[in-house]
mmCIF file with all atom_site columns, C-alpha atoms in Angstrom:
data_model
loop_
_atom_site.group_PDB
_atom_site.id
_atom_site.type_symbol
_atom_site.label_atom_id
_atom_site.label_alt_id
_atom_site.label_comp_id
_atom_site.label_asym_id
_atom_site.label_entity_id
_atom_site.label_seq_id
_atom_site.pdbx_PDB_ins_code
_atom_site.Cartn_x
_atom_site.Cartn_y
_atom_site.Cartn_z
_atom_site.occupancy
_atom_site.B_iso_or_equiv
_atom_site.pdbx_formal_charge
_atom_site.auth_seq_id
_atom_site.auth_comp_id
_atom_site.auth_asym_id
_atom_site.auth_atom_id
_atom_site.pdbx_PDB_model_num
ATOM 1  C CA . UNK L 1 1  ? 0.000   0.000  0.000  1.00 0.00 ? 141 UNK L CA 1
ATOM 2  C CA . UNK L 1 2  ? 1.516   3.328  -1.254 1.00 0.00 ? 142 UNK L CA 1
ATOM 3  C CA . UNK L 1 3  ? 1.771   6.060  1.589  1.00 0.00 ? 143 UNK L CA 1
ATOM 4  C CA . UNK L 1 4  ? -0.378  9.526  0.159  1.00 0.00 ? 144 UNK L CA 1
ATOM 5  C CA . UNK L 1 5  ? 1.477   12.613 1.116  1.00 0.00 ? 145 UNK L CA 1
ATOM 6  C CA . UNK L 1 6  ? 0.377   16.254 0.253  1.00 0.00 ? 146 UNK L CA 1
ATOM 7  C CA . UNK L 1 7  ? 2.266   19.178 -1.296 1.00 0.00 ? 147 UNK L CA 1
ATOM 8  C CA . UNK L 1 8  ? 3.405   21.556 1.011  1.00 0.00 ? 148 UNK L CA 1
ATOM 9  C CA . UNK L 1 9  ? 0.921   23.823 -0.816 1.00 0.00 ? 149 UNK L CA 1
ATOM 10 C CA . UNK L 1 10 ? -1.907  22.240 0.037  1.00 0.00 ? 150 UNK L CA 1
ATOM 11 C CA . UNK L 1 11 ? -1.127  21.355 3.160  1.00 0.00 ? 151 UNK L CA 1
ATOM 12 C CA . UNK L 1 12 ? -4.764  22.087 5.502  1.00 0.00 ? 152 UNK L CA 1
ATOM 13 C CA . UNK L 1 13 ? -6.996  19.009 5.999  1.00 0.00 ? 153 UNK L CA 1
ATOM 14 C CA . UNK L 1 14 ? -10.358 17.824 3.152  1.00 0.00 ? 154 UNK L CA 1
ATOM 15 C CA . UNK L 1 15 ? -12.854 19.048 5.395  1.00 0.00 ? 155 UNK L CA 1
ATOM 16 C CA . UNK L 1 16 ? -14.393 22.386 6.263  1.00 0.00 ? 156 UNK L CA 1
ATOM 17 C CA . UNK L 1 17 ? -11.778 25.227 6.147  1.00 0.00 ? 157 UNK L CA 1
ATOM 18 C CA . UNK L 1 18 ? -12.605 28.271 8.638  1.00 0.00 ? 158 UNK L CA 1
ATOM 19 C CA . UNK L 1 19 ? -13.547 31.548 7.041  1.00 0.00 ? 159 UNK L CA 1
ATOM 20 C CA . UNK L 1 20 ? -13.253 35.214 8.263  1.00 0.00 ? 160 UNK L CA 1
ATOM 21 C CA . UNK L 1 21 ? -16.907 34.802 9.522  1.00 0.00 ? 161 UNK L CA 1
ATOM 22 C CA . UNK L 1 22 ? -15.989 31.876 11.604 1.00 0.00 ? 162 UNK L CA 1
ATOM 23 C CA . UNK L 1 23 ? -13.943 34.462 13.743 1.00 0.00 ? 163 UNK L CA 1
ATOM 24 C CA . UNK L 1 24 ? -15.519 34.242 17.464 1.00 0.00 ? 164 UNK L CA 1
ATOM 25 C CA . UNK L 1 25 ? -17.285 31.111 16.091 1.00 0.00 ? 165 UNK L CA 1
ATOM 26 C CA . UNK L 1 26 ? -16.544 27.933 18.137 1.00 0.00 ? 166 UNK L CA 1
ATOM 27 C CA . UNK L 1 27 ? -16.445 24.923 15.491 1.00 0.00 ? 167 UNK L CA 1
ATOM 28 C CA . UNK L 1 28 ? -15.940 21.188 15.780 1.00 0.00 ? 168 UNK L CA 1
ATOM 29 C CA . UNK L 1 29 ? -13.051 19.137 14.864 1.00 0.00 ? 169 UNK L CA 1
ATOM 30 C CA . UNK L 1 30 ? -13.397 16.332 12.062 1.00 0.00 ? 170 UNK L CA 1
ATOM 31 C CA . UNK L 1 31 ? -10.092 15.192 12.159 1.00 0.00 ? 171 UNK L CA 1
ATOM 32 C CA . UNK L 1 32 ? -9.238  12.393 14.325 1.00 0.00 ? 172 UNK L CA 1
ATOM 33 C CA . UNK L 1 33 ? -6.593  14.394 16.102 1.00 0.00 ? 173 UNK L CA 1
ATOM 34 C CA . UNK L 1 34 ? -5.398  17.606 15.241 1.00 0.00 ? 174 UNK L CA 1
ATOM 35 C CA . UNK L 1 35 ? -2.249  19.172 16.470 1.00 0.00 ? 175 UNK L CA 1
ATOM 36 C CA . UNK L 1 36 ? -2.245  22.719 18.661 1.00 0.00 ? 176 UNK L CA 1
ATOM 37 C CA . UNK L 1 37 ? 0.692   24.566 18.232 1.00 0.00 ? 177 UNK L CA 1
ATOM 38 C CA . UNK L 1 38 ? 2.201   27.330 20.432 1.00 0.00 ? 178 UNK L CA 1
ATOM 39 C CA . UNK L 1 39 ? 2.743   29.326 16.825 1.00 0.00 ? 179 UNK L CA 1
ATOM 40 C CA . UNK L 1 40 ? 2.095   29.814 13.469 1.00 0.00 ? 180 UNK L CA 1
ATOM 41 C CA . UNK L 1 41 ? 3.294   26.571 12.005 1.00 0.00 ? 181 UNK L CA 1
ATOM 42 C CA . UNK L 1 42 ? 5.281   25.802 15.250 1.00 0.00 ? 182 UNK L CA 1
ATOM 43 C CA . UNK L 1 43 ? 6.081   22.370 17.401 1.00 0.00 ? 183 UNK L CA 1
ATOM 44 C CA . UNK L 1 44 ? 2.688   20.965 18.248 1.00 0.00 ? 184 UNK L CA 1
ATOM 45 C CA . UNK L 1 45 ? 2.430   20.996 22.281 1.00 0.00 ? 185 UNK L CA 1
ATOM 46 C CA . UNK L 1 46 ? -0.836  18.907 22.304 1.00 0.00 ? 186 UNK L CA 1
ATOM 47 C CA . UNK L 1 47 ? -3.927  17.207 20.299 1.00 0.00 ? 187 UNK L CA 1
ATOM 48 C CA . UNK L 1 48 ? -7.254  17.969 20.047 1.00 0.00 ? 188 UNK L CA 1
ATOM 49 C CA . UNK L 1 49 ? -9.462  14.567 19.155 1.00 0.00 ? 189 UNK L CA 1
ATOM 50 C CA . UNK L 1 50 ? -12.624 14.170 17.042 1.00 0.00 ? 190 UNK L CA 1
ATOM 51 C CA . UNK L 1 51 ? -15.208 16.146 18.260 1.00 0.00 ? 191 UNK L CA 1
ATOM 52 C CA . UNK L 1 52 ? -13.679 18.460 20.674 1.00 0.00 ? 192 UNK L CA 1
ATOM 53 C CA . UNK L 1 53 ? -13.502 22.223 19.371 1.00 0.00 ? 193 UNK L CA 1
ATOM 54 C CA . UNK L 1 54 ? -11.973 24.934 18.436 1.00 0.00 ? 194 UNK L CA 1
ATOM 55 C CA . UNK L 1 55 ? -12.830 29.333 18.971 1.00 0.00 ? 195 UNK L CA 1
ATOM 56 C CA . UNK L 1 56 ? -10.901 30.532 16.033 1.00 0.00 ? 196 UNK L CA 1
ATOM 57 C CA . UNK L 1 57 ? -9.848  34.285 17.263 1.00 0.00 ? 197 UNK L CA 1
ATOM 58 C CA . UNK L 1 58 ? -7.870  35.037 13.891 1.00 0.00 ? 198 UNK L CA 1
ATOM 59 C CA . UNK L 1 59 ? -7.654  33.409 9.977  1.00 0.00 ? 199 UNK L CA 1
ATOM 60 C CA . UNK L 1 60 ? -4.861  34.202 8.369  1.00 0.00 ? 200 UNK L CA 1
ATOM 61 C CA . UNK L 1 61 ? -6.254  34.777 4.849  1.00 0.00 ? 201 UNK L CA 1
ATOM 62 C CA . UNK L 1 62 ? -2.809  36.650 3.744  1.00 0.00 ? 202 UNK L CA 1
ATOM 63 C CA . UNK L 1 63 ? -1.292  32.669 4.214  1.00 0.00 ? 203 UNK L CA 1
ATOM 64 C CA . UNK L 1 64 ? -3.508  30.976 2.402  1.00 0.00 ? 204 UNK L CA 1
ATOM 65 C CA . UNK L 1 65 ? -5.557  30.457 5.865  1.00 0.00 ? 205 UNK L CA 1
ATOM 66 C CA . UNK L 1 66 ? -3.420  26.805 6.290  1.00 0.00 ? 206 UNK L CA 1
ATOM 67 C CA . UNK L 1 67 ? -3.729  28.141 10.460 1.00 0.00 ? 207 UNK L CA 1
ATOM 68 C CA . UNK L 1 68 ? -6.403  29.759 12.390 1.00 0.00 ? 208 UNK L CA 1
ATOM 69 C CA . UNK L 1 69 ? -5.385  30.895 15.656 1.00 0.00 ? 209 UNK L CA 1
ATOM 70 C CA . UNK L 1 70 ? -8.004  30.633 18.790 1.00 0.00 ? 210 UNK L CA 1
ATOM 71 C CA . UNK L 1 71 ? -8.930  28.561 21.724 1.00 0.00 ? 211 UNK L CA 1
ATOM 72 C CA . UNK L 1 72 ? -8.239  24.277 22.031 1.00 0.00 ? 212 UNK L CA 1
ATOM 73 C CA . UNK L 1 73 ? -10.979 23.596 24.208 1.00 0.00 ? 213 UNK L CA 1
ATOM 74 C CA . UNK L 1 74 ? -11.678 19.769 25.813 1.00 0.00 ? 214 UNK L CA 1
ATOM 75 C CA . UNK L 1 75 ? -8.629  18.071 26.827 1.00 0.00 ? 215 UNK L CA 1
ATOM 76 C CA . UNK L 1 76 ? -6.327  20.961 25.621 1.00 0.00 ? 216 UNK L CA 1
ATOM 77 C CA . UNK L 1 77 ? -7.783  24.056 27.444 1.00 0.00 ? 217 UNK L CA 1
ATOM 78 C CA . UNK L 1 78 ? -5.397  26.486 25.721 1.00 0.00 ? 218 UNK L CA 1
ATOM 79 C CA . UNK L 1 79 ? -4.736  29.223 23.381 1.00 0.00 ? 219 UNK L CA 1
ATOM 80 C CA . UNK L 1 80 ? -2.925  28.245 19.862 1.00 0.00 ? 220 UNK L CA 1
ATOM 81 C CA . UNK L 1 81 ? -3.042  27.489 16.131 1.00 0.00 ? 221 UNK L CA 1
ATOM 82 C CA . UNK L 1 82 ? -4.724  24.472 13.985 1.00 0.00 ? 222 UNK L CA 1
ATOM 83 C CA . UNK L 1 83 ? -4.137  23.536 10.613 1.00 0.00 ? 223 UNK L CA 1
ATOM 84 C CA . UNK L 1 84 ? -7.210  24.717 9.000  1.00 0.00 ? 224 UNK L CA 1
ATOM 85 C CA . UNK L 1 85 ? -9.486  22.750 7.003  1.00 0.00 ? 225 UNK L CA 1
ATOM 86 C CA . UNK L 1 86 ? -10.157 20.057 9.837  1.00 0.00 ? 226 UNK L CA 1
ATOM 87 C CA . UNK L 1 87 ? -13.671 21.301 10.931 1.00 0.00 ? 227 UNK L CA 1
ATOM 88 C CA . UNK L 1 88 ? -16.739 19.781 10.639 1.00 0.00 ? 228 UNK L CA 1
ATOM 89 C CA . UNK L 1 89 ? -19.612 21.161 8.882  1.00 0.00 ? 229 UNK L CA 1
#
């Protein structure tokens, strides 16, 4: 079985990518764990699971919006950045 990799380009996840109206907005994750990082594109310092979520506080349209910035809330309980395009819809 051939490993699938994807270009540093298109790096966010296939599901719901966060907008500049999601700002405030407190959406759910999709993935089955999604790294929170203490910066933009930084060493992850913990995981948010399925179904836990998110409070993005800032997109960052001017980088292609591959991180949101906001609050990790169940198991995290802390302020940092996702890869966007995790969310559910």
């Amino acid at each position: 079985m051939l490993a699938v990799t994807q270009s540093a380009a298109y790096a966010g996840g296939p599901h719901r990518w966060a907008q500049y109206s999601d700002v405030g907005n407190r959406l759910t994750v999709c993935a089955q764990t999604l790294d929170v990082r203490s910066s933009y594109g930084g060493t992850p310092f913990a995981q948010l699971t399925s179904g836990q979520t998110f409070t993005v506080y800032q997109n960052y349209a001017e980088f292609g919006s591959e991180y949101v910035r906001g609050f990790a809330w169940g198991n995290v309980n802390a302020e940092g950045y996702v890869q966007n395009g995790w969310f559910c819809w």
